[in-house]
Amino acid sequence: MENFLTKQIIQKEKEKVNYPDKIFINGNYQNSISGKTFDNISPIDGKLINKINFSQKEDVELAVKSARDSFETGVWSRSDPSHRKKVLLRFAELLDKNRLELSLLDTIDMGKTINDTYNSDLPASIDNIRWYAEIVDKIYDDIAPTPHSTLAMITKEPIGVVAGIVPWNYPLWMAIWKIGPALITGNSLILKPAEQSPLSAIRIAELLMEAGLPEGVFNVLPGDGPITGKSLAMHHDVDCVAFTGSGEVGKLILQYSGKSNMKRVQLECGGKSPNIVFADHDNLDFVAEKSAYAIFGNQGEVCSAGSRLIIQKEIKNEFIKKLIQISKNMMPGDPLDPQSFMGAIVDKSQLEKIDNYVISGKNEGAKVAVGGKVDRINTGGYYYEPTILDDVSNDMKVAREEIFGPVLSAISFKDPQEALRISNDTEYGLAAAVWTNNINTAHLIAKGLRAGSVYINNYEEDVDTTIPAGGYKQSGIGRDNSYHALDNYLQVKSTWIKLR
Ligand code: ADP
């Protein structure tokens, strides 16, 4: 299918799309045992899409049992790597075949634009699955350099039952970040999508079955955090939780692990990433455009968004003027219109949270340079204007806390030392960028930044499966993507053989 979308193509697909609403356990779609459901609202217009089966503790029990049983039989966990590769490659094909449908499900469910889901999230997800499929028969284990009389093998084995608890900002893509490495290494997986965006997760369960994944190896539990997510993370028969979401919940997951079975925890949490712009850059128009994308892309609902603009004093006013101009072309529009740049905010409470942060910034002395308002109210949906807060100091709430919306906090600096000090003065450490023409400044700042991903003269333009993603400090533990993600899902076994 070509990358070109029209309103007509989208409307036609929308008319025939089904909205899945079931739990998926042991190869079957089923209702929750209790019969409980929750409302799934579209932020595009605030209307009910459907009622989704709400997984309770007893559903979690069933899913964990199904995952455990499938793991113990070895039907997947001990299958040939070449077989696992074939199944995941087929899954990638099926994602591709159903690309528009899956894009629509995510757009309708959480409000990001169809252009983003169709041209970014889906191709990236497909690429991710293909990459993990392709590496599984190319990884070798080790023999240790032990004395002549012994042979010691260092092998890696799947950890067992993995729970993937994922957020709503990239519903399918963030799930895929867990699915690829967890499944290819032979684990059984239970996916818990965010309550705001369960549709694509439920739908891909049948695609994985169609691809040839054995029953029980992949289960989906739509539900909330405090009941469904917590029951999974507290479960004694879950060996690993792979989580992406807020730092607050990340800390809870660590506690649940400590209170239950010391299960392994991988976390990708929030950020308050600095985007440092030096006056010596020779193309500030370009930098402004990329900086606007870094905070207004995906409605700013991105954990690695460049949410703190750390800008050299002498160019601050000129640079903010450029950003204001650019932001005018990034106003929210209909998420189902392929021309829209910005879509809807995920739900009403997130919209209110964003607005409250802007009010708090004003109260603490920041100036609204542009935006600062709810938009498109007559649609019934949840939209917010791209917003720039000027005259922010790094101790204000809008500089310290993750807003998770299209709000940029601009903080000025005098010299490189001050830029670095402000940038690292945060409890987060997910991403950071530096823009300068001076190679020394670029490298010294990059080395000094305490962040998992550092960009020099770009801001996260290419998210690539081959590159690890994750954070320092309270932005997380472990890494998604690349070979590094495999470590989340593998045990290391040392086997000693005495030679006689
Ligand atoms: P956000 O603030 O972006 O909504 P959250 O951290 O609240 O992010 O949610 C990310 C994922 O964590 C979602 O799937 C959510 O249901 C889940 N979650 C929320 N609270 C808990 C909890 N107490 N235990 C386990 N999972 C939770």
Coordinates of C-alpha atoms and ligand atoms in Angstrom, one line a residue:
M1 CA 0.0 0.0 0.0
E2 CA 1.3 3.4 -0.8
N3 CA 2.0 6.0 1.9
F4 CA -0.5 8.4 0.4
L5 CA -3.8 8.8 2.3
T6 CA -6.9 10.7 1.4
K7 CA -10.0 11.5 3.5
Q8 CA -12.0 9.2 1.2
I9 CA -9.7 6.2 1.8
I10 CA -9.9 6.8 5.5
Q11 CA -13.6 7.2 5.6
K12 CA -14.1 4.0 3.6
E13 CA -11.9 2.1 6.0
K14 CA -13.7 3.7 9.0
E15 CA -17.0 2.4 7.8
K16 CA -15.9 -1.2 7.8
V17 CA -13.7 -1.2 10.8
N18 CA -14.6 -3.4 13.8
Y19 CA -13.8 -2.3 17.3
P20 CA -12.5 -5.3 19.3
D21 CA -13.6 -5.4 23.0
K22 CA -12.5 -8.8 24.4
I23 CA -9.9 -10.3 26.6
F24 CA -7.5 -12.7 24.8
I25 CA -6.4 -15.8 26.8
N26 CA -5.0 -19.1 25.6
G27 CA -5.7 -18.4 21.9
N28 CA -9.3 -17.3 22.5
Y29 CA -11.2 -14.0 22.7
Q30 CA -13.5 -14.1 25.8
N31 CA -15.5 -11.9 28.1
S32 CA -14.2 -11.0 31.6
I33 CA -15.4 -13.6 34.1
S34 CA -17.2 -11.0 36.1
G35 CA -18.8 -9.5 33.1
K36 CA -17.4 -6.1 34.0
T37 CA -16.6 -3.6 31.2
F38 CA -15.2 -0.1 31.0
D39 CA -16.1 2.7 28.6
N40 CA -13.7 3.4 25.8
I41 CA -14.0 7.0 24.7
S42 CA -12.6 8.6 21.6
P43 CA -10.8 12.0 22.4
I44 CA -11.6 13.0 18.8
D45 CA -15.2 13.9 19.8
G46 CA -15.6 12.7 23.4
K47 CA -18.0 9.9 22.3
L48 CA -18.1 6.3 23.4
I49 CA -16.4 3.9 20.9
N50 CA -17.4 0.7 22.7
K51 CA -17.4 -1.0 26.0
I52 CA -14.3 -3.1 26.7
N53 CA -14.1 -6.2 28.9
F54 CA -12.4 -5.2 32.1
S55 CA -9.8 -7.8 33.3
Q56 CA -10.1 -8.5 37.0
K57 CA -7.9 -10.5 39.3
E58 CA -9.5 -13.8 38.2
D59 CA -8.9 -13.0 34.5
V60 CA -5.3 -12.2 35.4
E61 CA -5.0 -15.7 37.1
L62 CA -6.3 -17.4 33.9
A63 CA -3.9 -15.4 31.7
V64 CA -0.9 -16.1 33.9
K65 CA -1.8 -19.8 34.0
S66 CA -2.1 -19.9 30.2
A67 CA 1.2 -18.1 29.8
R68 CA 2.9 -20.4 32.3
D69 CA 1.6 -23.6 30.8
S70 CA 2.6 -22.7 27.3
F71 CA 6.0 -21.7 28.6
E72 CA 6.5 -25.0 30.4
T73 CA 5.5 -27.2 27.5
G74 CA 8.3 -25.7 25.4
V75 CA 6.0 -25.3 22.4
W76 CA 7.5 -21.9 21.9
S77 CA 10.2 -21.5 24.6
R78 CA 12.1 -24.5 23.2
S79 CA 11.2 -24.1 19.6
D80 CA 13.9 -23.6 17.0
P81 CA 15.1 -20.1 16.6
S82 CA 14.5 -20.4 12.8
H83 CA 10.8 -21.3 13.6
R84 CA 10.4 -18.3 15.9
K85 CA 11.9 -16.1 13.1
K86 CA 9.4 -17.4 10.6
V87 CA 6.4 -16.7 12.9
L88 CA 7.5 -13.2 13.7
L89 CA 8.2 -12.4 10.0
R90 CA 4.7 -13.6 9.2
F91 CA 3.4 -11.3 12.0
A92 CA 5.2 -8.4 10.4
E93 CA 3.6 -9.2 7.1
L94 CA 0.2 -9.2 8.7
L95 CA 0.8 -5.9 10.5
D96 CA 1.6 -4.5 7.1
K97 CA -1.4 -6.0 5.4
N98 CA -3.7 -4.5 8.1
R99 CA -1.7 -1.2 8.3
L100 CA -4.6 1.2 7.7
E101 CA -7.0 -0.6 10.0
L102 CA -4.5 -0.6 12.9
S103 CA -3.6 3.0 12.2
L104 CA -7.3 3.9 12.4
L105 CA -7.8 2.0 15.6
D106 CA -5.0 3.9 17.4
T107 CA -6.1 7.3 16.0
I108 CA -9.7 6.8 17.0
D109 CA -8.7 5.4 20.4
M110 CA -6.2 8.0 21.6
G111 CA -6.5 11.0 19.2
K112 CA -3.1 11.2 17.5
T113 CA -3.2 11.9 13.8
I114 CA -3.7 9.3 11.1
N115 CA -0.6 10.7 9.4
D116 CA 1.4 9.8 12.6
T117 CA -0.1 6.3 13.0
Y118 CA 0.0 5.4 9.3
N119 CA 3.3 6.9 8.3
S120 CA 5.3 6.6 11.5
D121 CA 3.9 4.2 14.2
L122 CA 3.0 1.4 11.8
P123 CA 6.1 1.3 9.6
A124 CA 8.3 1.6 12.8
S125 CA 6.4 -1.3 14.4
I126 CA 6.7 -3.5 11.4
D127 CA 10.4 -2.7 11.1
N128 CA 10.9 -3.5 14.8
I129 CA 9.3 -6.9 14.5
R130 CA 11.3 -7.7 11.4
W131 CA 14.5 -6.7 13.1
Y132 CA 14.0 -8.9 16.1
A133 CA 12.8 -11.8 13.9
E134 CA 16.0 -11.5 11.8
I135 CA 18.5 -11.6 14.7
V136 CA 17.2 -14.6 16.5
D137 CA 19.2 -17.1 14.4
K138 CA 22.3 -15.0 14.5
I139 CA 23.1 -14.8 18.2
Y140 CA 25.6 -17.2 19.6
D141 CA 26.3 -18.1 23.3
D142 CA 29.7 -18.1 24.9
I143 CA 32.4 -20.5 26.1
A144 CA 34.4 -19.0 29.0
P145 CA 38.2 -19.0 29.1
T146 CA 38.4 -21.4 32.0
P147 CA 41.3 -23.8 32.8
H148 CA 42.1 -26.6 30.4
S149 CA 40.4 -29.3 32.5
T150 CA 37.0 -27.6 32.4
L151 CA 34.5 -26.3 29.9
A152 CA 32.1 -23.6 31.0
M153 CA 29.2 -22.5 28.8
I154 CA 27.5 -19.2 29.3
T155 CA 24.1 -19.6 27.7
K156 CA 21.0 -17.4 27.7
E157 CA 17.5 -18.7 28.4
P158 CA 14.1 -17.1 28.3
I159 CA 13.0 -15.7 31.7
G160 CA 9.5 -17.2 31.6
V161 CA 6.3 -15.3 31.9
V162 CA 6.6 -11.6 31.0
A163 CA 4.0 -9.0 31.6
G164 CA 4.2 -6.0 29.3
I165 CA 2.4 -2.9 30.8
V166 CA 2.3 -0.2 28.2
P167 CA 1.0 3.4 27.8
W168 CA -1.4 5.1 25.5
N169 CA 0.9 7.6 23.6
Y170 CA 2.0 5.1 21.0
P171 CA -0.5 2.3 21.7
L172 CA 0.7 -0.2 19.1
W173 CA 4.4 0.9 18.8
M174 CA 5.1 0.8 22.6
A175 CA 3.5 -2.6 22.8
I176 CA 5.7 -3.8 19.9
W177 CA 8.8 -2.6 21.7
K178 CA 8.0 -5.3 24.3
I179 CA 6.5 -7.9 22.0
G180 CA 9.5 -8.3 19.6
P181 CA 12.3 -8.9 22.1
A182 CA 10.1 -10.8 24.6
L183 CA 8.7 -13.3 22.1
I184 CA 11.7 -13.8 19.9
T185 CA 13.7 -14.9 23.0
G186 CA 11.1 -17.6 23.7
N187 CA 9.0 -16.1 26.5
S188 CA 5.3 -16.2 27.0
L189 CA 3.8 -12.7 27.2
I190 CA 0.8 -11.0 28.7
L191 CA 0.1 -7.6 27.4
K192 CA -1.7 -5.0 29.4
P193 CA -2.6 -2.0 27.2
A194 CA -3.5 1.4 28.7
E195 CA -7.2 1.8 29.5
Q196 CA -7.3 4.8 27.1
S197 CA -6.1 2.8 24.1
P198 CA -6.7 -1.0 24.2
L199 CA -8.0 -1.5 20.6
S200 CA -4.9 -2.3 18.6
A201 CA -3.5 -4.6 21.3
I202 CA -6.6 -6.7 21.3
R203 CA -6.7 -6.8 17.5
I204 CA -3.1 -8.0 17.1
A205 CA -3.7 -11.1 19.2
E206 CA -5.4 -12.8 16.3
L207 CA -2.8 -11.6 13.9
L208 CA -0.1 -13.3 16.1
M209 CA -2.2 -16.5 16.1
E210 CA -2.6 -16.3 12.3
A211 CA 1.1 -15.9 12.1
G212 CA 1.5 -19.3 13.8
L213 CA 2.2 -18.3 17.4
P214 CA 1.1 -21.2 19.7
E215 CA -1.9 -20.7 22.0
G216 CA -1.1 -19.2 25.4
V217 CA 2.1 -17.6 24.4
F218 CA 0.5 -14.2 23.9
N219 CA -2.4 -13.0 26.0
V220 CA -4.0 -9.6 26.2
L221 CA -5.7 -8.1 29.3
P222 CA -7.4 -4.8 28.8
G223 CA -8.1 -3.1 32.1
D224 CA -6.9 -0.4 34.4
G225 CA -3.7 0.1 36.4
P226 CA -4.8 -0.4 40.1
I227 CA -6.7 -3.7 39.4
T228 CA -5.3 -5.3 36.2
G229 CA -1.8 -3.9 36.1
K230 CA -1.2 -4.3 39.8
S231 CA -2.5 -7.9 39.9
L232 CA 0.0 -8.7 37.1
A233 CA 2.9 -6.9 38.8
M234 CA 2.1 -8.5 42.2
H235 CA 1.7 -12.0 40.7
H236 CA 4.1 -14.7 42.1
D237 CA 4.1 -16.5 38.8
V238 CA 5.1 -13.6 36.6
D239 CA 8.9 -13.5 36.1
C240 CA 9.3 -10.0 34.6
V241 CA 7.4 -6.8 34.2
A242 CA 8.4 -4.7 31.2
F243 CA 6.8 -1.3 31.7
T244 CA 6.5 2.0 29.9
G245 CA 4.7 4.8 31.6
S246 CA 4.9 7.4 34.3
G247 CA 7.7 7.5 36.9
E248 CA 5.1 7.4 39.6
V249 CA 3.7 4.0 38.4
G250 CA 7.2 2.8 37.7
K251 CA 8.1 3.2 41.3
L252 CA 4.9 1.3 42.3
I253 CA 6.0 -1.6 40.0
L254 CA 9.3 -1.8 41.8
Q255 CA 7.5 -2.0 45.1
Y256 CA 5.1 -4.7 43.8
S257 CA 8.2 -6.7 42.7
G258 CA 9.7 -6.4 46.2
K259 CA 6.4 -7.3 47.9
S260 CA 5.9 -10.4 45.7
N261 CA 8.6 -12.6 44.1
M262 CA 11.4 -10.1 43.2
K263 CA 10.4 -10.4 39.6
R264 CA 12.7 -8.5 37.2
V265 CA 11.5 -5.0 36.3
Q266 CA 12.4 -3.1 33.2
L267 CA 11.1 0.5 33.2
E268 CA 10.9 3.3 30.6
C269 CA 9.5 6.2 32.5
G270 CA 9.2 9.9 31.9
G271 CA 11.5 12.8 31.0
K272 CA 11.9 16.5 31.1
S273 CA 14.5 16.6 28.4
P274 CA 16.7 19.7 27.7
N275 CA 17.0 21.0 24.2
I276 CA 20.1 23.2 24.3
V277 CA 20.5 25.9 21.6
F278 CA 23.7 27.9 21.3
A279 CA 23.9 31.2 19.6
D280 CA 26.7 30.1 17.3
H281 CA 24.5 27.7 15.2
D282 CA 24.5 28.9 11.6
N283 CA 20.9 27.9 10.8
L284 CA 18.6 28.9 13.6
D285 CA 15.5 28.7 11.4
F286 CA 16.2 25.0 11.0
V287 CA 16.9 24.5 14.7
A288 CA 13.6 26.3 15.5
E289 CA 11.7 24.0 13.2
K290 CA 13.2 20.9 14.7
S291 CA 12.8 22.2 18.2
A292 CA 9.1 22.8 17.6
Y293 CA 8.7 19.2 16.3
A294 CA 10.5 18.0 19.4
I295 CA 7.8 19.4 21.7
F296 CA 4.7 19.6 19.6
G297 CA 5.0 16.3 17.7
N298 CA 2.5 13.7 18.9
Q299 CA 0.7 16.5 20.9
G300 CA 3.8 16.6 23.2
E301 CA 2.6 13.3 24.6
V302 CA 6.1 11.8 24.2
C303 CA 8.3 10.8 27.2
S304 CA 11.4 12.0 25.3
A305 CA 9.9 15.3 24.1
G306 CA 12.3 18.3 24.1
S307 CA 10.2 20.0 26.8
R308 CA 12.8 22.3 28.2
L309 CA 14.3 24.8 25.7
I310 CA 17.7 25.8 27.2
I311 CA 18.5 28.8 25.1
Q312 CA 21.5 31.1 25.0
K313 CA 20.5 34.5 26.3
E314 CA 21.5 36.7 23.3
I315 CA 19.3 34.8 20.9
K316 CA 16.4 34.0 23.2
N317 CA 13.8 36.6 21.9
E318 CA 14.7 36.1 18.3
F319 CA 14.4 32.3 18.6
I320 CA 11.1 32.3 20.4
K321 CA 9.7 34.6 17.7
K322 CA 10.7 31.9 15.2
L323 CA 9.0 29.2 17.3
I324 CA 5.8 31.2 17.6
Q325 CA 5.6 31.5 13.8
I326 CA 6.2 27.8 13.3
S327 CA 3.7 26.8 16.0
K328 CA 1.0 28.6 14.0
N329 CA 1.2 25.8 11.4
M330 CA 1.0 23.2 14.1
M331 CA -2.5 24.0 15.5
P332 CA -4.6 20.9 16.3
G333 CA -6.9 19.6 13.6
D334 CA -9.1 16.6 12.9
P335 CA -7.0 13.6 13.7
L336 CA -8.6 11.7 10.8
D337 CA -7.6 14.4 8.3
P338 CA -4.3 13.3 6.7
Q339 CA -3.2 17.0 6.6
S340 CA -3.5 17.6 10.3
F341 CA -0.2 18.1 12.2
M342 CA -1.5 17.8 15.7
G343 CA -4.4 15.7 16.9
A344 CA -6.4 15.4 20.2
I345 CA -5.1 15.0 23.7
V346 CA -5.8 11.5 25.0
D347 CA -8.6 12.3 27.5
K348 CA -10.3 15.0 29.5
S349 CA -8.2 14.6 32.6
Q350 CA -5.0 14.9 30.6
L351 CA -6.3 18.1 28.9
E352 CA -7.1 19.5 32.4
K353 CA -3.7 18.5 33.7
I354 CA -2.0 20.3 30.8
D355 CA -4.1 23.5 31.3
N356 CA -3.4 23.4 35.1
Y357 CA 0.4 23.3 34.4
V358 CA 0.1 26.3 32.2
I359 CA -1.8 28.1 34.9
S360 CA 0.8 27.1 37.5
G361 CA 3.6 28.4 35.2
K362 CA 1.8 31.8 35.0
N363 CA 1.4 31.9 38.7
E364 CA 5.1 31.2 39.2
G365 CA 6.0 34.1 36.9
A366 CA 6.3 32.5 33.5
K367 CA 5.0 34.4 30.4
V368 CA 2.7 32.7 27.9
A369 CA 4.4 33.6 24.6
V370 CA 1.9 31.7 22.5
G371 CA -1.0 29.3 23.0
G372 CA -2.1 28.4 26.5
K373 CA -5.6 27.6 25.5
V374 CA -8.0 24.7 25.0
D375 CA -9.0 24.4 21.3
R376 CA -11.7 23.0 19.1
I377 CA -14.2 22.8 21.9
N378 CA -17.2 22.5 19.5
T379 CA -16.0 19.0 18.4
G380 CA -16.7 17.6 21.9
G381 CA -13.1 16.3 21.9
Y382 CA -10.0 17.4 23.7
Y383 CA -7.5 19.7 22.0
Y384 CA -4.8 22.1 23.2
E385 CA -2.9 24.8 21.4
P386 CA 0.9 24.5 21.0
T387 CA 2.1 26.6 23.9
I388 CA 5.4 28.3 24.7
L389 CA 6.2 29.5 28.3
D390 CA 8.9 32.2 28.3
D391 CA 10.9 33.4 31.3
V392 CA 10.8 30.0 33.0
S393 CA 13.4 29.3 35.7
N394 CA 14.5 25.8 36.3
D395 CA 12.9 25.6 39.8
M396 CA 9.4 26.2 38.5
K397 CA 7.0 23.3 38.4
V398 CA 6.7 23.6 34.6
A399 CA 10.5 23.0 34.4
R400 CA 10.6 20.1 36.8
E401 CA 7.5 18.0 36.1
E402 CA 6.6 16.2 33.0
I403 CA 3.5 17.9 31.5
F404 CA 3.0 15.4 28.7
G405 CA 1.4 17.9 26.4
P406 CA 2.3 20.5 23.8
V407 CA 3.9 22.9 26.3
L408 CA 7.5 24.2 25.9
S409 CA 9.3 25.8 28.9
A410 CA 12.0 28.2 27.8
I411 CA 15.0 28.8 30.1
S412 CA 17.9 31.0 29.2
F413 CA 21.7 30.5 29.9
K414 CA 24.9 32.5 29.6
D415 CA 27.6 30.0 29.0
P416 CA 28.2 26.2 28.4
Q417 CA 28.7 25.5 32.1
E418 CA 25.4 27.0 33.0
A419 CA 23.7 25.2 30.1
L420 CA 25.0 21.9 31.4
R421 CA 24.2 22.6 35.0
I422 CA 20.5 23.6 34.2
S423 CA 20.2 20.6 31.8
N424 CA 21.3 18.1 34.4
D425 CA 19.4 19.7 37.2
T426 CA 16.4 17.3 36.9
E427 CA 15.4 14.0 38.3
Y428 CA 15.0 12.6 34.8
G429 CA 17.5 11.5 32.2
L430 CA 15.8 10.2 29.1
A431 CA 16.9 12.4 26.3
A432 CA 18.8 15.7 25.6
A433 CA 19.9 17.6 22.6
V434 CA 22.6 20.2 21.8
W435 CA 22.7 22.5 18.8
T436 CA 26.0 24.3 18.0
N437 CA 28.5 24.8 15.3
N438 CA 31.4 24.3 17.7
I439 CA 32.6 20.7 17.8
N440 CA 34.2 21.1 21.2
T441 CA 31.1 22.5 22.8
A442 CA 29.0 19.8 21.1
H443 CA 31.2 17.0 22.5
L444 CA 31.8 18.4 25.9
I445 CA 28.1 19.0 26.5
A446 CA 27.2 15.6 25.1
K447 CA 29.6 13.9 27.4
G448 CA 28.4 15.9 30.4
L449 CA 24.7 15.3 29.8
R450 CA 23.2 12.6 32.0
A451 CA 20.7 11.1 29.6
G452 CA 20.2 7.8 27.8
S453 CA 19.9 9.4 24.4
V454 CA 21.9 12.5 23.4
Y455 CA 21.3 14.2 20.0
I456 CA 23.8 16.6 18.5
N457 CA 22.3 19.0 15.9
N458 CA 19.1 16.9 15.6
Y459 CA 16.3 15.9 17.9
E460 CA 15.2 12.3 17.7
E461 CA 14.6 12.4 14.0
D462 CA 15.3 8.8 13.5
V463 CA 14.0 6.4 16.1
D464 CA 15.6 3.2 15.0
T465 CA 15.3 -0.3 16.3
T466 CA 19.0 -0.7 16.1
I467 CA 19.6 2.0 18.8
P468 CA 18.9 1.4 22.5
A469 CA 16.3 3.7 24.1
G470 CA 16.0 4.3 27.8
G471 CA 17.0 6.5 30.6
Y472 CA 19.4 7.6 33.3
K473 CA 18.2 8.4 36.8
Q474 CA 14.4 8.3 37.3
S475 CA 13.7 7.9 33.6
G476 CA 14.1 4.1 33.9
I477 CA 15.9 0.9 34.2
G478 CA 17.1 -1.2 31.3
R479 CA 16.7 -0.4 27.6
D480 CA 14.2 -1.0 24.8
N481 CA 15.3 -1.6 21.2
S482 CA 18.5 -3.1 19.9
Y483 CA 20.4 -6.1 21.3
H484 CA 20.3 -4.4 24.7
A485 CA 16.5 -5.0 25.0
L486 CA 17.1 -8.8 24.8
D487 CA 18.8 -8.6 28.3
N488 CA 15.4 -7.7 29.8
Y489 CA 13.9 -11.1 28.8
L490 CA 16.8 -13.5 29.2
Q491 CA 18.4 -15.4 32.1
V492 CA 22.2 -16.1 32.0
K493 CA 23.1 -19.6 32.8
S494 CA 26.6 -20.8 33.6
T495 CA 27.1 -24.6 33.0
W496 CA 30.4 -26.1 34.2
I497 CA 31.7 -29.3 32.7
K498 CA 34.6 -31.2 34.3
L499 CA 36.6 -32.9 31.5
R500 CA 38.0 -36.3 32.4
Ligands
ADP1 P1 0.2 7.9 32.1 O1 0.4 8.8 33.2 O2 1.0 8.2 30.9 O3 -1.2 7.5 31.8 P2 0.7 5.5 33.6 O4 2.0 5.3 34.2 O5 -0.4 5.9 34.5 O6 0.9 6.5 32.5 O7 0.2 4.3 32.8 C1 1.0 3.4 32.0 C2 0.5 2.0 32.2 O8 0.6 1.6 33.5 C3 -1.0 1.8 31.8 O9 -1.2 0.6 31.1 C4 -1.7 1.9 33.1 O10 -2.9 1.2 33.1 C5 -0.7 1.1 34.0 N1 -0.8 1.4 35.4 C6 -1.3 2.5 36.0 N2 -1.3 2.4 37.4 C7 -0.8 1.1 37.6 C8 -0.5 0.4 38.8 N3 -0.8 0.9 40.0 N4 0.0 -0.9 38.7 C9 0.3 -1.4 37.5 N5 0.0 -0.7 36.3 C10 -0.5 0.5 36.4

